[in-house]
Short mmCIF file of C-alpha atoms and ligand atoms in Angstrom, two decimals:
data_model
loop_
_atom_site.label_atom_id
_atom_site.label_comp_id
_atom_site.label_asym_id
_atom_site.label_seq_id
_atom_site.Cartn_x
_atom_site.Cartn_y
_atom_site.Cartn_z
CA UNK A 1169 92.12 86.99 95.28
CA UNK A 1170 95.68 86.02 94.47
CA UNK A 1171 96.13 83.10 96.84
CA UNK A 1172 99.33 83.61 98.77
CA UNK A 1173 98.32 81.41 101.71
CA UNK A 1174 101.03 78.84 100.87
CA UNK A 1175 103.55 81.49 101.99
CA UNK A 1176 102.32 81.16 105.57
CA UNK A 1177 104.52 78.08 105.80
CA UNK A 1178 107.54 80.42 105.58
CA UNK A 1179 106.52 82.25 108.77
CA UNK A 1180 107.19 80.05 111.82
CA UNK A 1181 105.66 82.55 114.27
CA UNK A 1182 102.22 82.39 112.68
CA UNK A 1183 101.73 78.75 113.62
CA UNK A 1184 101.04 79.12 117.31
CA UNK A 1185 98.13 79.31 119.70
CA UNK A 1186 97.46 82.40 121.80
CA UNK A 1187 95.10 82.01 124.75
CA UNK A 1188 94.14 78.60 123.38
CA UNK A 1189 93.20 79.94 119.94
CA UNK A 1190 95.11 80.01 116.65
CA UNK A 1191 96.98 83.31 116.43
CA UNK A 1192 95.49 85.85 114.04
CA UNK A 1193 98.16 88.51 113.56
CA UNK A 1194 96.60 91.76 112.34
CA UNK A 1195 99.30 94.14 113.52
CA UNK A 1196 101.71 94.19 110.59
CA UNK A 1197 101.46 97.98 110.26
CA UNK A 1198 103.28 98.14 113.60
CA UNK A 1199 105.76 95.42 112.66
CA UNK A 1200 105.57 92.62 110.13
CA UNK A 1201 106.50 89.01 110.79
CA UNK A 1202 109.69 87.51 109.35
CA UNK A 1203 109.95 84.59 106.97
CA UNK A 1204 112.33 81.71 107.64
CA UNK A 1205 114.54 82.94 104.77
CA UNK A 1206 115.23 86.21 106.60
CA UNK A 1207 115.80 84.50 109.95
CA UNK A 1208 118.16 82.03 108.26
CA UNK A 1209 120.12 84.86 106.62
CA UNK A 1210 120.96 86.23 110.07
CA UNK A 1211 122.08 82.84 111.35
CA UNK A 1212 124.14 82.26 108.21
CA UNK A 1213 125.79 85.66 108.53
CA UNK A 1214 126.82 85.06 112.15
CA UNK A 1215 127.90 81.47 111.50
CA UNK A 1216 129.94 82.15 108.34
CA UNK A 1217 130.69 85.78 107.49
CA UNK A 1218 130.63 87.86 110.67
CA UNK A 1219 133.30 90.60 110.66
CA UNK A 1220 133.32 94.38 110.65
CA UNK A 1221 132.79 96.05 107.27
CA UNK A 1222 135.03 98.43 105.33
CA UNK A 1223 137.95 97.94 107.70
CA UNK A 1224 139.80 94.68 107.43
CA UNK A 1225 141.77 93.26 104.57
CA UNK A 1226 141.00 89.72 105.63
CA UNK A 1227 138.61 87.27 104.01
CA UNK A 1228 135.69 87.58 106.44
CA UNK A 1229 135.75 91.38 106.41
CA UNK A 1230 135.92 91.44 102.64
CA UNK A 1231 133.01 89.03 102.40
CA UNK A 1232 130.99 90.93 104.95
CA UNK A 1233 131.69 94.24 103.15
CA UNK A 1234 130.73 92.83 99.75
CA UNK A 1235 127.46 91.41 101.09
CA UNK A 1236 126.70 94.64 102.95
CA UNK A 1237 127.30 96.84 99.91
CA UNK A 1238 125.34 94.48 97.67
CA UNK A 1239 122.30 95.16 99.83
CA UNK A 1240 122.74 98.90 99.23
CA UNK A 1241 122.46 98.12 95.50
CA UNK A 1242 119.41 95.94 96.17
CA UNK A 1243 117.68 98.70 98.15
CA UNK A 1244 118.43 101.24 95.40
CA UNK A 1245 116.91 99.03 92.74
CA UNK A 1246 113.96 98.02 95.00
CA UNK A 1247 112.85 101.65 95.39
CA UNK A 1248 113.94 102.88 91.96
CA UNK A 1249 116.87 105.10 93.03
CA UNK A 1250 119.34 106.11 90.33
CA UNK A 1251 122.33 104.81 92.29
CA UNK A 1252 123.27 102.95 95.48
CA UNK A 1253 125.18 106.15 96.38
CA UNK A 1254 121.75 107.63 97.19
CA UNK A 1255 120.97 105.06 99.92
CA UNK A 1256 121.90 105.78 103.54
CA UNK A 1257 121.37 102.93 105.99
CA UNK A 1258 119.50 104.05 109.10
CA UNK A 1259 117.82 102.43 112.09
CA UNK A 1260 114.45 103.08 110.44
CA UNK A 1261 112.05 105.77 109.30
CA UNK A 1262 112.37 107.75 112.51
CA UNK A 1263 116.13 108.04 112.15
CA UNK A 1264 115.76 109.00 108.47
CA UNK A 1265 113.45 111.90 109.37
CA UNK A 1266 115.71 113.01 112.20
CA UNK A 1267 118.77 112.96 109.95
CA UNK A 1268 117.13 115.32 107.47
CA UNK A 1269 115.43 117.43 110.15
CA UNK A 1270 118.83 117.97 111.73
CA UNK A 1271 121.37 118.14 108.92
CA UNK A 1272 119.36 119.58 106.03
CA UNK A 1273 117.15 121.75 108.25
CA UNK A 1274 120.09 123.20 110.22
CA UNK A 1275 121.79 124.19 106.99
CA UNK A 1276 118.85 125.53 105.02
CA UNK A 1277 116.10 126.74 107.37
CA UNK A 1278 116.17 130.32 108.60
CA UNK A 1279 113.68 132.61 110.39
CA UNK A 1280 110.69 133.40 108.18
CA UNK A 1281 110.91 130.11 106.26
CA UNK A 1282 108.08 127.63 106.39
CA UNK A 1283 107.95 123.84 106.59
CA UNK A 1284 104.70 122.20 105.53
CA UNK A 1285 103.63 118.78 106.80
CA UNK A 1286 100.17 117.23 106.90
CA UNK A 1287 97.58 116.65 109.60
CA UNK A 1288 97.98 112.88 109.28
CA UNK A 1289 101.70 112.52 110.04
CA UNK A 1290 103.06 109.91 112.41
CA UNK A 1291 104.79 111.62 115.35
CA UNK A 1292 108.11 110.58 113.82
CA UNK A 1293 107.42 112.81 110.80
CA UNK A 1294 106.08 115.61 112.97
CA UNK A 1295 108.10 116.05 116.18
CA UNK A 1296 111.47 116.29 114.35
CA UNK A 1297 110.01 119.13 112.21
CA UNK A 1298 108.67 120.86 115.32
CA UNK A 1299 112.16 120.69 116.80
CA UNK A 1300 113.80 121.85 113.54
CA UNK A 1301 111.48 124.83 113.08
CA UNK A 1302 111.79 125.79 116.76
CA UNK A 1303 115.60 125.74 116.44
CA UNK A 1304 115.72 127.73 113.22
CA UNK A 1305 112.91 130.23 113.79
CA UNK A 1306 110.97 128.82 110.82
CA UNK A 1307 107.22 128.14 111.00
CA UNK A 1308 105.53 124.73 110.80
CA UNK A 1309 102.26 124.55 108.87
CA UNK A 1310 99.84 121.67 108.31
CA UNK A 1311 97.82 120.57 105.29
CA UNK A 1312 94.35 119.85 106.74
CA UNK A 1313 92.76 116.40 106.47
CA UNK A 1314 89.24 116.24 105.04
CA UNK A 1315 86.41 114.20 106.59
CA UNK A 1316 86.99 111.38 104.09
CA UNK A 1317 90.58 110.99 105.31
CA UNK A 1318 92.21 112.60 102.27
CA UNK A 1319 94.37 115.71 102.16
CA UNK A 1320 92.82 119.09 101.39
CA UNK A 1321 94.68 119.63 98.11
CA UNK A 1322 93.25 123.15 97.61
CA UNK A 1323 94.69 124.14 101.00
CA UNK A 1324 97.98 122.50 100.01
CA UNK A 1325 98.16 124.73 96.91
CA UNK A 1326 97.63 127.81 99.06
CA UNK A 1327 100.22 126.70 101.59
CA UNK A 1328 102.84 126.02 98.92
CA UNK A 1329 102.48 129.58 97.68
CA UNK A 1330 104.13 130.76 100.94
CA UNK A 1331 107.87 130.94 101.74
CA UNK A 1332 108.07 127.15 102.02
CA UNK A 1333 111.46 125.42 102.06
CA UNK A 1334 110.33 121.82 102.59
CA UNK A 1335 107.21 119.69 102.54
CA UNK A 1336 107.11 116.36 104.38
CA UNK A 1337 104.26 113.96 103.79
CA UNK A 1338 103.36 110.38 104.59
CA UNK A 1339 102.94 108.07 101.57
CA UNK A 1340 100.38 105.75 103.21
CA UNK A 1341 98.85 106.76 106.55
CA UNK A 1342 99.30 104.26 109.37
CA UNK A 1343 96.15 105.54 111.09
CA UNK A 1344 93.70 106.00 108.21
CA UNK A 1345 95.14 103.90 105.41
CA UNK A 1346 94.98 106.91 103.08
CA UNK A 1347 97.27 106.66 100.06
CA UNK A 1348 98.45 110.18 99.41
CA UNK A 1349 99.09 111.52 95.86
CA UNK A 1350 102.80 111.88 96.58
CA UNK A 1351 103.78 112.20 92.93
CA UNK A 1352 101.39 115.12 92.45
CA UNK A 1353 102.53 116.73 95.71
CA UNK A 1354 106.21 116.44 94.74
CA UNK A 1355 105.52 117.89 91.27
CA UNK A 1356 103.76 120.91 92.81
CA UNK A 1357 106.60 121.39 95.29
CA UNK A 1358 109.30 120.97 92.67
CA UNK A 1359 107.70 123.61 90.46
CA UNK A 1360 108.31 126.04 93.33
CA UNK A 1361 111.79 124.81 94.23
CA UNK A 1362 110.56 123.24 97.48
CA UNK A 1363 112.43 120.23 98.88
CA UNK A 1364 110.32 117.11 99.41
CA UNK A 1365 110.43 114.37 102.06
CA UNK A 1366 108.21 111.28 101.89
CA UNK A 1367 107.63 108.93 104.84
CA UNK A 1368 107.34 105.51 103.21
CA UNK A 1369 107.08 103.41 106.38
CA UNK A 1370 103.73 101.88 105.35
CA UNK A 1371 104.42 101.76 101.62
CA UNK A 1372 107.73 100.01 100.95
CA UNK A 1373 107.22 96.26 100.73
CA UNK A 1374 103.45 96.73 100.40
CA UNK A 1375 103.14 98.55 97.07
CA UNK A 1376 105.66 99.07 94.29
CA UNK A 1377 107.66 102.21 95.12
CA UNK A 1378 109.76 104.19 92.67
CA UNK A 1379 111.36 107.30 94.12
CA UNK A 1380 112.25 108.70 90.71
CA UNK A 1381 108.65 108.42 89.52
CA UNK A 1382 107.49 110.02 92.76
CA UNK A 1383 110.05 112.76 92.16
CA UNK A 1384 110.96 113.27 95.82
CA UNK A 1385 114.25 114.47 97.28
CA UNK A 1386 114.10 112.21 100.36
CA UNK A 1387 112.24 108.96 101.06
CA UNK A 1388 112.52 107.06 104.35
CA UNK A 1389 111.40 103.56 105.33
CA UNK A 1390 111.82 100.85 107.98
CA UNK A 1391 112.89 97.26 107.34
CA UNK A 1392 110.84 95.75 110.15
CA UNK A 1393 107.56 96.60 108.43
CA UNK A 1394 108.59 94.67 105.30
CA UNK A 1395 109.80 91.31 106.64
CA UNK A 1396 113.30 92.50 107.63
CA UNK A 1397 114.71 92.63 111.17
CA UNK A 1398 114.11 95.52 113.55
CA UNK A 1399 116.78 98.22 113.82
CA UNK A 1400 117.46 98.66 110.11
CA UNK A 1401 115.98 100.93 107.46
CA UNK A 1402 117.10 103.29 104.76
CA UNK A 1403 116.92 106.89 103.70
CA UNK A 1404 116.95 107.75 100.01
CA UNK A 1405 118.53 111.15 99.39
CA UNK A 1406 118.70 112.39 95.80
CA UNK A 1407 122.36 112.76 94.86
CA UNK A 1408 122.30 116.54 94.28
CA UNK A 1409 120.64 117.08 97.66
CA UNK A 1410 122.87 114.65 99.53
CA UNK A 1411 125.99 116.28 98.10
CA UNK A 1412 125.06 119.57 99.77
CA UNK A 1413 124.59 118.04 103.21
CA UNK A 1414 127.07 118.28 106.07
CA UNK A 1415 127.73 115.23 108.27
CA UNK A 1416 125.47 114.43 111.23
CA UNK A 1417 127.10 111.96 113.61
CA UNK A 1418 130.89 112.09 113.74
CA UNK A 1419 132.99 108.98 114.17
CA UNK A 1420 134.74 106.17 112.39
CA UNK A 1421 134.16 105.46 108.70
CA UNK A 1422 132.62 108.81 107.81
CA UNK A 1423 135.96 110.63 107.51
CA UNK A 1424 138.61 111.07 104.83
CA UNK A 1425 141.34 112.51 107.10
CA UNK A 1426 141.48 113.56 110.74
CA UNK A 1427 143.96 115.89 112.39
CA UNK A 1428 143.78 117.29 115.91
CA UNK A 1429 142.32 120.50 114.50
CA UNK A 1430 139.84 119.36 111.88
CA UNK A 1431 138.56 116.54 109.70
CA UNK A 1432 137.51 116.05 106.13
CA UNK A 1433 134.60 113.79 105.28
CA UNK A 1434 133.74 111.10 102.80
CA UNK A 1435 131.26 111.82 100.08
CA UNK A 1436 128.07 109.82 99.52
CA UNK A 1437 126.21 107.79 102.12
CA UNK A 1438 129.35 106.94 104.12
CA UNK A 1439 129.34 110.55 105.39
CA UNK A 1440 126.12 109.73 107.29
CA UNK A 1441 127.02 106.26 108.55
CA UNK A 1442 129.45 106.87 111.42
CA UNK A 1443 130.46 103.86 113.46
CA UNK A 1444 129.87 100.14 113.00
CA UNK A 1445 126.52 99.74 111.27
CA UNK A 1446 123.87 97.07 111.90
CA UNK A 1447 125.58 94.68 109.49
CA UNK A 1448 123.37 91.70 110.28
CA UNK A 1449 120.31 93.93 109.95
CA UNK A 1450 121.45 95.00 106.49
CA UNK A 1451 121.97 91.35 105.50
CA UNK A 1452 118.45 90.59 106.78
CA UNK A 1453 117.07 93.55 104.82
CA UNK A 1454 118.66 92.14 101.67
CA UNK A 1455 117.07 88.73 102.33
CA UNK A 1456 113.69 90.42 102.88
CA UNK A 1457 113.95 92.27 99.56
CA UNK A 1458 114.87 89.01 97.79
CA UNK A 1459 111.86 87.34 99.40
CA UNK A 1460 109.40 90.13 98.54
CA UNK A 1461 110.66 90.29 94.97
CA UNK A 1462 110.12 86.56 94.60
CA UNK A 1463 106.52 86.95 95.80
CA UNK A 1464 106.12 90.04 93.63
CA UNK A 1465 105.11 93.52 94.74
CA UNK A 1466 102.15 93.60 92.32
CA UNK A 1467 100.79 90.38 93.83
CA UNK A 1468 101.33 91.71 97.37
CA UNK A 1469 99.55 94.95 96.50
CA UNK A 1470 96.64 93.12 94.87
CA UNK A 1471 96.28 90.75 97.80
CA UNK A 1472 96.29 93.73 100.21
CA UNK A 1473 93.61 95.54 98.22
CA UNK A 1474 91.29 92.54 98.06
CA UNK A 1475 91.71 91.47 101.67
CA UNK A 1476 91.22 95.03 102.92
CA UNK A 1477 88.06 95.54 100.85
CA UNK A 1478 86.74 92.19 102.10
CA UNK A 1479 87.41 93.26 105.71
CA UNK A 1480 85.96 96.76 105.29
CA UNK A 1481 82.70 95.46 103.82
CA UNK A 1482 82.22 93.10 106.77
CA UNK A 1483 83.30 95.67 109.36
CA UNK A 1484 80.87 98.41 108.29
CA UNK A 1485 77.97 95.97 108.67
CA UNK A 1486 78.69 95.64 112.42
CA UNK A 1487 76.35 97.68 114.68
CA UNK A 1488 77.93 100.82 116.19
CA UNK A 1489 81.11 100.56 114.14
CA UNK A 1490 82.63 103.81 112.86
CA UNK A 1491 85.26 103.46 110.17
CA UNK A 1492 87.99 106.08 109.83
CA UNK A 1493 89.78 106.89 106.59
CA UNK A 1494 88.72 106.76 102.96
CA UNK A 1495 85.41 105.09 102.07
CA UNK A 1496 85.30 101.57 100.64
CA UNK A 1497 86.23 101.56 96.98
CA UNK A 1498 88.97 104.17 97.31
CA UNK A 1499 92.42 102.64 96.94
CA UNK A 1500 94.09 102.58 100.35
CA UNK A 1501 96.73 100.82 102.42
CA UNK A 1502 96.07 97.39 103.92
CA UNK A 1503 94.46 98.44 107.15
CA UNK A 1504 91.13 99.25 108.75
CA UNK A 1505 90.84 101.63 111.70
CA UNK A 1506 87.57 101.83 113.58
CA UNK A 1507 85.79 102.55 116.82
CA UNK A 1508 82.92 100.64 118.41
CA UNK A 1509 80.18 102.57 120.18
CA UNK A 1510 79.87 99.98 122.95
CA UNK A 1511 83.52 99.54 123.94
CA UNK A 1512 86.65 101.58 124.59
CA UNK A 1513 89.39 100.64 122.15
CA UNK A 1514 91.67 99.26 124.89
CA UNK A 1515 88.91 97.03 126.25
CA UNK A 1516 88.16 95.81 122.75
CA UNK A 1517 91.81 95.05 121.94
CA UNK A 1518 92.19 93.20 125.26
CA UNK A 1519 89.04 91.20 124.51
CA UNK A 1520 90.44 90.32 121.07
CA UNK A 1521 93.67 89.18 122.70
CA UNK A 1522 91.78 86.66 124.83
CA UNK A 1523 90.65 85.15 121.51
CA UNK A 1524 94.13 85.04 119.95
CA UNK A 1525 93.51 88.10 117.75
CA UNK A 1526 96.29 90.71 117.65
CA UNK A 1527 94.81 94.16 116.95
CA UNK A 1528 96.35 97.48 117.83
CA UNK A 1529 94.51 100.08 119.90
CA UNK A 1530 95.29 103.68 120.75
CA UNK A 1531 96.37 106.84 118.98
CA UNK A 1532 98.89 105.07 116.70
CA UNK A 1533 101.41 107.90 117.22
CA UNK A 1534 99.08 110.36 115.46
CA UNK A 1535 97.58 112.38 118.31
CA UNK A 1536 96.73 115.50 116.25
CA UNK A 1537 94.88 113.28 113.76
CA UNK A 1538 92.88 111.59 116.54
CA UNK A 1539 91.91 115.05 117.82
CA UNK A 1540 90.86 116.04 114.29
CA UNK A 1541 88.50 113.04 114.14
CA UNK A 1542 87.38 113.46 117.76
CA UNK A 1543 88.46 109.90 118.57
CA UNK A 1544 90.50 109.27 121.73
CA UNK A 1545 91.90 106.29 119.87
CA UNK A 1546 90.95 103.60 117.37
CA UNK A 1547 91.26 99.86 116.98
CA UNK A 1548 93.34 98.96 113.95
CA UNK A 1549 93.49 95.73 111.97
CA UNK A 1550 96.40 95.76 109.53
CA UNK A 1551 97.10 93.07 106.98
CA UNK A 1552 100.00 91.63 105.04
CA UNK A 1553 100.24 89.02 102.30
CA UNK A 1554 100.34 86.16 104.83
CA UNK A 1555 96.85 87.00 106.10
CA UNK A 1556 93.74 85.29 104.78
CA UNK A 1557 90.00 85.83 104.36
CA UNK A 1558 89.40 83.08 106.92
CA UNK A 1559 91.32 85.20 109.44
CA UNK A 1560 89.15 88.21 108.59
CA UNK A 1561 86.06 86.04 109.18
CA UNK A 1562 87.50 85.05 112.54
CA UNK A 1563 88.03 88.74 113.42
CA UNK A 1564 84.43 89.56 112.53
CA UNK A 1565 83.23 86.68 114.68
CA UNK A 1566 85.32 87.94 117.62
CA UNK A 1567 84.06 91.50 117.15
CA UNK A 1568 80.47 90.21 117.17
CA UNK A 1569 81.20 88.42 120.44
CA UNK A 1570 82.73 91.64 121.79
CA UNK A 1571 79.65 93.67 120.83
CA UNK A 1572 77.41 91.16 122.63
CA UNK A 1573 79.73 91.21 125.67
CA UNK A 1574 80.08 94.99 126.02
CA UNK A 1575 76.54 96.05 125.05
N1 PMP B 639 105.80 106.68 109.82
C1 PMP B 639 104.77 105.84 109.74
C2 PMP B 639 103.65 106.14 108.80
C3 PMP B 639 104.74 104.70 110.55
O1 PMP B 639 103.69 103.87 110.47
C4 PMP B 639 105.81 104.46 111.43
C5 PMP B 639 105.82 103.24 112.33
N2 PMP B 639 104.62 103.02 113.01
C6 PMP B 639 106.87 105.35 111.46
C7 PMP B 639 106.84 106.46 110.63
C8 PMP B 639 108.05 105.16 112.35
O2 PMP B 639 108.76 104.02 111.98
P1 PMP B 639 109.91 103.41 112.89
O3 PMP B 639 109.34 103.32 114.27
O4 PMP B 639 110.20 102.08 112.30
O5 PMP B 639 111.06 104.35 112.83
#
């Protein structure tokens, strides 16, 4: 395995005891930890450059604006967009979905239209489409999930033959780890003139992402899952699609001219960024991208694959453990979701916490998926490049203790 353990020194938070044990943080799918370089970028920004962007003509505002706009370029290149004009800063994936499910959907959905999503969507890529279809009189349909945690692609073909206007699909499932064939899905949709939205919350910063290769119209992600601060993310909107979209929030910085009767609006991402943005968050996102590029996305992906396979092989050997998602050997995201016959997931996660192990338990914001797999919830261990095999061994040891305790 590519040894990235020296990078742990960059993450101050990892070097602490919880309940008298060394912390094992296996909850990066919920939110990743932040390296010193990202934390320092925030301090540096507030100590040296802090001023509002796009407004002043003074030195600090100019500096702040240049740094802010440089990050837009960095994000564009990080995810393979054609131009920084295709990058809208958001609070995260949820806001990206809501922007499209409000603006685009209000303009283009009408009664009789269909929106297709999948049975493994996070609530943030589901509820906004429920709201949008309810508002417009369109119908929401779901691509079923097969027993092995993959999408039913034959059913997808049938669904796309209907009067579908948009398909929204998660790139990597936060509950199963499934890596969906987003490129294939977008090609099928494009052939029928269907608009495509990809939820990249679990993909960006974990695997190399190129929106032009994927061929999607929209791609949303969150900074906090890829070493950046909370409260910042981005939405990629292909230029031709963005150009057709009306504004969402009204306010400062998104206008060209304002009279008492009406306003005209800026073109490009500024039209969707009303008000003072999370400038420090954007600076932190830029520092996170710099950091991840230095480590290398290929190395991060490889590390994730190896550590996850190592964990899965040990997990399935535990008595009474049921693994959800694709079988071992199938390429998947860096997480393992499971149930134990002897313990409720909340009891298990609380037990793990007494040993310094941070797991996540519950429905992971995918209630329809939990129903599909007849699981009230699962325990989830999710990994990032700062995790090690020794930590996986520690998890297995704790789970063995838990099995002895609860049986
Ligand atoms: N989609 C997926 C697949 C996720 O894992 C998450 C976060 N758990 C989200 C969307 C929502 O992201 P955020 O809360 O950062 O907006």
